Short mmCIF file of N, CA, C and O in Angstrom, two decimals:
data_model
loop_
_atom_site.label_atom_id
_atom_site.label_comp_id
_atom_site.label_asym_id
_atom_site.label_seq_id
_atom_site.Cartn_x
_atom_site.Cartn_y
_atom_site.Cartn_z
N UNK A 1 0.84 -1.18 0.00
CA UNK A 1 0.00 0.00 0.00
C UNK A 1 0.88 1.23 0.00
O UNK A 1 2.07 1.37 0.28
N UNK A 2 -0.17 2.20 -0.44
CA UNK A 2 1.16 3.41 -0.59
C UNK A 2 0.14 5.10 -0.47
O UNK A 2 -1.00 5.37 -0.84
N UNK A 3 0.84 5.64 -0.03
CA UNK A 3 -0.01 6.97 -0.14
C UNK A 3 0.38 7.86 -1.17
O UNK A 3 1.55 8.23 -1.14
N UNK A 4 -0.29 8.24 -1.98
CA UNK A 4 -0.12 9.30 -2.96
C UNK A 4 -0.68 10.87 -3.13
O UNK A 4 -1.64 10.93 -3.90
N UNK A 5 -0.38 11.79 -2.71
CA UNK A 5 -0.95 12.99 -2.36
C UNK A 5 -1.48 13.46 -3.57
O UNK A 5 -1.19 12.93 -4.64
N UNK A 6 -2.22 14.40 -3.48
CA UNK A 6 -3.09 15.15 -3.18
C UNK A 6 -4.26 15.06 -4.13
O UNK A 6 -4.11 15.36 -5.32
N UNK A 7 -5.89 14.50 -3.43
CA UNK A 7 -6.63 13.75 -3.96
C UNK A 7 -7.87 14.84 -4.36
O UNK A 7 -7.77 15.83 -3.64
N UNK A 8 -8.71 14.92 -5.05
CA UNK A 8 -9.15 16.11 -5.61
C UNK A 8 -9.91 16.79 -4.39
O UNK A 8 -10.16 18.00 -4.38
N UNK A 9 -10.23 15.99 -3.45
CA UNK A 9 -10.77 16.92 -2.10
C UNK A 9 -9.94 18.06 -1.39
O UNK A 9 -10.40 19.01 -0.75
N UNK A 10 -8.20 17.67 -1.72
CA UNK A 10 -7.48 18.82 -1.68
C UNK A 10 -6.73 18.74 -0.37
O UNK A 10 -5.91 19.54 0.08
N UNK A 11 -7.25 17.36 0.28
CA UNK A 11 -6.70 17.09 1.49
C UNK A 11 -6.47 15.64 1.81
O UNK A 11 -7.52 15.07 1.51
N UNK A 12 -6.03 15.19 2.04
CA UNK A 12 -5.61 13.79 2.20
C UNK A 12 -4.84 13.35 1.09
O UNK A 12 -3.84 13.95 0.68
N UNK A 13 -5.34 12.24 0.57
CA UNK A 13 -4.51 11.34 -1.01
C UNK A 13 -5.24 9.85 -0.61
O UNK A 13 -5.83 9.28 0.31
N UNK A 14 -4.76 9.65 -2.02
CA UNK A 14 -4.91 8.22 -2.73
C UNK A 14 -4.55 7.19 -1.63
O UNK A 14 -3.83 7.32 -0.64
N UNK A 15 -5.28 6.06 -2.13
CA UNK A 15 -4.57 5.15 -1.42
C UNK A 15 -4.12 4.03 -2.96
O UNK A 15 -4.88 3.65 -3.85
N UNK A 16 -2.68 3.74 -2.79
CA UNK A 16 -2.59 3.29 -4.07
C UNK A 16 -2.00 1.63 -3.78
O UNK A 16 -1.24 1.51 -2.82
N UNK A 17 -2.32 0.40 -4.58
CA UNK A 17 -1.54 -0.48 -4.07
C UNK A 17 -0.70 -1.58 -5.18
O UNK A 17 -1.18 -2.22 -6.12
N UNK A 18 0.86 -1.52 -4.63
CA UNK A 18 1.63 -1.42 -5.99
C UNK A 18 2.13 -2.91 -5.71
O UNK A 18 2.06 -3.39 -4.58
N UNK A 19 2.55 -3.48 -6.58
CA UNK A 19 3.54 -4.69 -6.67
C UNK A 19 5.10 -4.34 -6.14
O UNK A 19 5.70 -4.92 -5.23
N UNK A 20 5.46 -3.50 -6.75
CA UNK A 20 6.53 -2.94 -6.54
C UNK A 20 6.94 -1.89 -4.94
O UNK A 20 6.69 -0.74 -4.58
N UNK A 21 7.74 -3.18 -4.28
CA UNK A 21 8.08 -2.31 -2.66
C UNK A 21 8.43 -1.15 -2.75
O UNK A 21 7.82 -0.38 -2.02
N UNK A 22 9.37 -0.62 -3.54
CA UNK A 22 9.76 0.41 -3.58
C UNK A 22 8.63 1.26 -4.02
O UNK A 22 9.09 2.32 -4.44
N UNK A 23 7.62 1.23 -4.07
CA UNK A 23 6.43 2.43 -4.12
C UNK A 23 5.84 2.18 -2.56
O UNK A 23 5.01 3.01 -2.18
N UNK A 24 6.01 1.70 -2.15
CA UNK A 24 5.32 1.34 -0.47
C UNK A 24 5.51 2.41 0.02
O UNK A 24 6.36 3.21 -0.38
N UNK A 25 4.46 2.65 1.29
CA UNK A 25 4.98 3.49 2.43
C UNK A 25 4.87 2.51 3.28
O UNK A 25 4.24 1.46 3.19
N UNK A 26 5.76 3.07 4.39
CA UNK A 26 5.42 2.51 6.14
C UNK A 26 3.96 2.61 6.62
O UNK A 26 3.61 3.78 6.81
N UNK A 27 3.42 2.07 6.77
CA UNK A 27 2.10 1.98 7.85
C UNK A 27 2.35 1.05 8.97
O UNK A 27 2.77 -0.11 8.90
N UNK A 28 1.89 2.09 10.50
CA UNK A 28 1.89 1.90 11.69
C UNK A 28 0.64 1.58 12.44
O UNK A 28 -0.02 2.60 12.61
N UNK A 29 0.10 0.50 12.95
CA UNK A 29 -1.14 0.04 13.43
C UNK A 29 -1.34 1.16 14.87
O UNK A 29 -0.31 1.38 15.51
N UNK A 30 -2.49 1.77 15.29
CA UNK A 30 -2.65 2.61 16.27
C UNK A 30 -3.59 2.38 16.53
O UNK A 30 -4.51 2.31 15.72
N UNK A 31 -3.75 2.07 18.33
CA UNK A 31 -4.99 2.13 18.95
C UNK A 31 -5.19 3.39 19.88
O UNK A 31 -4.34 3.53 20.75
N UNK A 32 -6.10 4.24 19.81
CA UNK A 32 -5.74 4.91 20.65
C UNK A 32 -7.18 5.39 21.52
O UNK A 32 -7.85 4.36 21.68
N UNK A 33 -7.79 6.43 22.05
CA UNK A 33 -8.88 6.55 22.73
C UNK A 33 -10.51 6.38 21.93
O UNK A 33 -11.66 6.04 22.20
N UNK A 34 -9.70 6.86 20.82
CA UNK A 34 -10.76 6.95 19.65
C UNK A 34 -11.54 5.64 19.80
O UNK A 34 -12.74 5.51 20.03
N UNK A 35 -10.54 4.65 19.60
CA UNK A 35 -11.17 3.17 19.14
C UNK A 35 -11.58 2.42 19.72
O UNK A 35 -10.85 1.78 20.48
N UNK A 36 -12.73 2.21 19.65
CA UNK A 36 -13.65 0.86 20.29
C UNK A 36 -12.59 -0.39 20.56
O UNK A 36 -11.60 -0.59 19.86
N UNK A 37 -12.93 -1.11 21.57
CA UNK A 37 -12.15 -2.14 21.87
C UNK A 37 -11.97 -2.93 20.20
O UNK A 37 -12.70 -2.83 19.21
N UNK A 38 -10.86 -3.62 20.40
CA UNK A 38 -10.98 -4.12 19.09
C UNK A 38 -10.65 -3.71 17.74
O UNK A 38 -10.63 -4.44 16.75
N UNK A 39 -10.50 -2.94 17.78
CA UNK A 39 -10.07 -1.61 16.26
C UNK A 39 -9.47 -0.71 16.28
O UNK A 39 -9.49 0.08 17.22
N UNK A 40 -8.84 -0.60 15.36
CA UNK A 40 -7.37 0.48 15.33
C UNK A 40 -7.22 0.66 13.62
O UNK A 40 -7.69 0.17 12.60
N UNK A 41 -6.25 1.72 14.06
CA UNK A 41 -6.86 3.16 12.97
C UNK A 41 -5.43 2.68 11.97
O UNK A 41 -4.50 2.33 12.70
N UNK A 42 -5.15 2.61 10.67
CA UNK A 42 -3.53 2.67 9.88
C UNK A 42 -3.28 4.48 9.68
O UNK A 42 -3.85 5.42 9.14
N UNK A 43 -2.13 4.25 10.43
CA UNK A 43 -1.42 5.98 9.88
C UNK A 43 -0.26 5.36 9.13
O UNK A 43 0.48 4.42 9.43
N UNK A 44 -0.29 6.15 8.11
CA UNK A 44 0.85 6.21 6.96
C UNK A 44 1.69 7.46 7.04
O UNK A 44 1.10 8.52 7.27
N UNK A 45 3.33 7.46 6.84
CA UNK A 45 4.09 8.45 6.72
C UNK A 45 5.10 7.87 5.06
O UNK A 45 6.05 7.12 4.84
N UNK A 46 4.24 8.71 4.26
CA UNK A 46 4.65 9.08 3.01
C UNK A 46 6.40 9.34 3.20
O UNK A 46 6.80 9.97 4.18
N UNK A 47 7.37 8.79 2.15
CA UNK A 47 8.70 8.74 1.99
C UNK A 47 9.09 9.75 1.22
O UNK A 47 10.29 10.01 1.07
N UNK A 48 8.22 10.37 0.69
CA UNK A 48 8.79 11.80 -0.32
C UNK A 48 8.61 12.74 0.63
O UNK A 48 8.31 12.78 1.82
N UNK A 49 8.94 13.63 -0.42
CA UNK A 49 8.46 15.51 0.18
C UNK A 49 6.99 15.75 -0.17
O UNK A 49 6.54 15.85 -1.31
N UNK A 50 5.86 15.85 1.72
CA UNK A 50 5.10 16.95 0.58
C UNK A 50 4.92 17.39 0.36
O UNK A 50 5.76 18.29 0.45
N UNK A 51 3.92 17.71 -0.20
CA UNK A 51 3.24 18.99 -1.36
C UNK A 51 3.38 20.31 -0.30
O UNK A 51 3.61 20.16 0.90
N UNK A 52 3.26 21.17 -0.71
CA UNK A 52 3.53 22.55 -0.08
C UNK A 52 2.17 22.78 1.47
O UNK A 52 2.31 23.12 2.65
N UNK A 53 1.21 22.46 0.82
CA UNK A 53 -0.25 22.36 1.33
C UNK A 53 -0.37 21.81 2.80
O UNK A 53 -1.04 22.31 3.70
N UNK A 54 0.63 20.35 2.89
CA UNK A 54 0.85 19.61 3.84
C UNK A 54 2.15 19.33 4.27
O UNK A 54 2.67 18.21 4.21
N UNK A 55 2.66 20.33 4.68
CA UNK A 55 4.28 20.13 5.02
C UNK A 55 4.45 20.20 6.20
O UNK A 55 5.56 19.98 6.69
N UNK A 56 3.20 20.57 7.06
CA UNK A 56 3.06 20.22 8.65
C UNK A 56 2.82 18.91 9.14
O UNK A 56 3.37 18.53 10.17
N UNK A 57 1.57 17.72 8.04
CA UNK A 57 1.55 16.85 8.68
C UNK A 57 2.37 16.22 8.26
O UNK A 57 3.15 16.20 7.31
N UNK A 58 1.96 15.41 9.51
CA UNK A 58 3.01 13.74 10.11
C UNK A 58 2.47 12.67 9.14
O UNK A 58 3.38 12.02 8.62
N UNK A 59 1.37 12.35 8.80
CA UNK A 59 1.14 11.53 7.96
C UNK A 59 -0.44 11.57 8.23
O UNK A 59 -1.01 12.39 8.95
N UNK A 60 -1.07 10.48 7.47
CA UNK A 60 -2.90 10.37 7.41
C UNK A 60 -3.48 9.16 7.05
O UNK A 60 -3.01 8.48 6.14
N UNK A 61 -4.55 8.81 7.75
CA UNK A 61 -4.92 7.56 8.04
C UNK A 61 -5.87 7.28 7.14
O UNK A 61 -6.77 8.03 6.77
N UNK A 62 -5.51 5.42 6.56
CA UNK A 62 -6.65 5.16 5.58
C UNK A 62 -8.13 5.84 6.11
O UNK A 62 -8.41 6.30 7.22
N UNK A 63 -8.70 5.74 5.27
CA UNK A 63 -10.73 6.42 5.63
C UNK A 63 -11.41 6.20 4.24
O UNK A 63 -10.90 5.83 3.17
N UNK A 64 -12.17 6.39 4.42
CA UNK A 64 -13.76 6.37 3.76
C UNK A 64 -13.58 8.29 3.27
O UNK A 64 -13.16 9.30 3.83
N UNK A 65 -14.00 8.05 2.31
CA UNK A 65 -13.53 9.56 1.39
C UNK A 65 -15.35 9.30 1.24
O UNK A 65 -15.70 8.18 0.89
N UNK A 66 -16.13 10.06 1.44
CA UNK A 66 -17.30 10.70 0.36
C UNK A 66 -16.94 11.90 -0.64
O UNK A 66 -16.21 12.87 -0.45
N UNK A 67 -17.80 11.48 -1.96
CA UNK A 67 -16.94 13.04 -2.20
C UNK A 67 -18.43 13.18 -3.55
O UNK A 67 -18.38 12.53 -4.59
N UNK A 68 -19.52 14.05 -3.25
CA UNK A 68 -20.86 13.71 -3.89
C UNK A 68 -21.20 12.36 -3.26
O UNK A 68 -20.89 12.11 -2.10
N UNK A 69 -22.00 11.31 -4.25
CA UNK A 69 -22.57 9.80 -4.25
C UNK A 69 -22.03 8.92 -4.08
O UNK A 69 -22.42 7.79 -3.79
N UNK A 70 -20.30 9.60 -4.35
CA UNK A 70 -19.04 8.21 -4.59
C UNK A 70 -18.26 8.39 -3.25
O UNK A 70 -17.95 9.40 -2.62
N UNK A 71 -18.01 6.73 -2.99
CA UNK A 71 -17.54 6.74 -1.54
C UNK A 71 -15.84 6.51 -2.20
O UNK A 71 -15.67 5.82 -3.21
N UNK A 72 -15.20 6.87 -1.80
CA UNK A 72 -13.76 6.58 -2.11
C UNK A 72 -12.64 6.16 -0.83
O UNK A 72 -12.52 6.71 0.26
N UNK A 73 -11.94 5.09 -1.34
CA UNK A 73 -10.72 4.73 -0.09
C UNK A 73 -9.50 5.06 -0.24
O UNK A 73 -8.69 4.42 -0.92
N UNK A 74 -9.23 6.22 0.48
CA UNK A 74 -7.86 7.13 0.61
C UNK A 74 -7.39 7.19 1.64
O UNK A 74 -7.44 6.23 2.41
N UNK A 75 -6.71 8.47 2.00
CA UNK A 75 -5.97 8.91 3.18
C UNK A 75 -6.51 10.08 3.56
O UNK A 75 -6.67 10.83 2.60
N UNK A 76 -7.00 10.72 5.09
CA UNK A 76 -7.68 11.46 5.40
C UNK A 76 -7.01 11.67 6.98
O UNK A 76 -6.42 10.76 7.56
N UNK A 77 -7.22 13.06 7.57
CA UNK A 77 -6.68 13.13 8.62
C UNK A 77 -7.24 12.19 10.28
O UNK A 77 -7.99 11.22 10.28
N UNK A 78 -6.71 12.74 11.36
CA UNK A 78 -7.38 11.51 12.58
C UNK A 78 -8.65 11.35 12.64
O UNK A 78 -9.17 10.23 12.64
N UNK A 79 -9.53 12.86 12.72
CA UNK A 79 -10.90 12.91 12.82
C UNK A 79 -11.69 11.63 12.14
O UNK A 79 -12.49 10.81 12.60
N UNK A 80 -11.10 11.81 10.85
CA UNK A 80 -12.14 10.91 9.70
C UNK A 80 -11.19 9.54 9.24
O UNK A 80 -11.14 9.03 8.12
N UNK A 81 -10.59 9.20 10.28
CA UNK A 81 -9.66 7.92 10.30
C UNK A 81 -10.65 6.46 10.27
O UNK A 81 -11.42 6.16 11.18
N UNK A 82 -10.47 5.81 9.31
CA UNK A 82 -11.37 4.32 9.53
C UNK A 82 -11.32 3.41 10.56
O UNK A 82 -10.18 3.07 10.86
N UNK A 83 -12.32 2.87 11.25
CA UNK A 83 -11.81 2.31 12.26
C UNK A 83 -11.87 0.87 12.22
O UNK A 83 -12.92 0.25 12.39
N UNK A 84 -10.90 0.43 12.02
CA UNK A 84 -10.38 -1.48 11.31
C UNK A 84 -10.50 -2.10 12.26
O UNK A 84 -10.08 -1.75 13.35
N UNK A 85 -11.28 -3.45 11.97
CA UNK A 85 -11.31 -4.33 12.99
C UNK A 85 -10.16 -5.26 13.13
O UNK A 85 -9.68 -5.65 12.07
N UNK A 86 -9.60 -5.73 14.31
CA UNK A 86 -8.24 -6.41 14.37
C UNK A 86 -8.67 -7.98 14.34
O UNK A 86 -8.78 -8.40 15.49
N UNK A 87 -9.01 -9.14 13.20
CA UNK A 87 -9.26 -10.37 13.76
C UNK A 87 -8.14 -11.63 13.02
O UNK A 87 -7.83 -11.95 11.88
N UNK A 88 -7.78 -12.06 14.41
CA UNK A 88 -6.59 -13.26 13.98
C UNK A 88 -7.66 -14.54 13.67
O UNK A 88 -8.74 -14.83 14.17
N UNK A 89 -6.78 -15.20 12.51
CA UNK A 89 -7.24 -16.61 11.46
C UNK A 89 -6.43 -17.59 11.74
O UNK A 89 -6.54 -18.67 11.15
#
């Protein structure tokens, strides 16, 4: 998986997913107050420079993008962070 900035909402990015490691980012599993027992949020920290727009954040967590009728799966800040269920197979 990989994050790719800047998605036409103008905030977050893509979520893109490549064959190739070297397009990867790091993603870090986080539980934190937010999350219901059981679920935890992915934050990603992008390996490039970014964009001018976002040169404060630290990185942004997969989510659920609405954007009109179409639901889209990107990267979005903590507020609107997805909340993943953790289950071992």
């Amino acid at each position: 998986l990989a994050f790719r900035p800047i998605d036409h909402l103008r905030f977050g990015g893509w979520l893109g997913a490549y064959r190739d490691p070297q397009r990867s980012c790091p993603y870090k599993i986080l539980q934190d107050s937010s999350c219901p027992v059981g679920t935890f949020k992915l934050l990603c920290a992008w390996t490039g420079i970014p964009p001018p727009t976002q040169r404060h954040v630290s990185g942004f967590y997969i989510a659920e993008r609405l954007y009109g009728e179409h639901l889209y799966v990107g990267h979005a800040s903590d507020r609107d962070a997805a909340l993943l269920e953790l289950v071992f197979v």
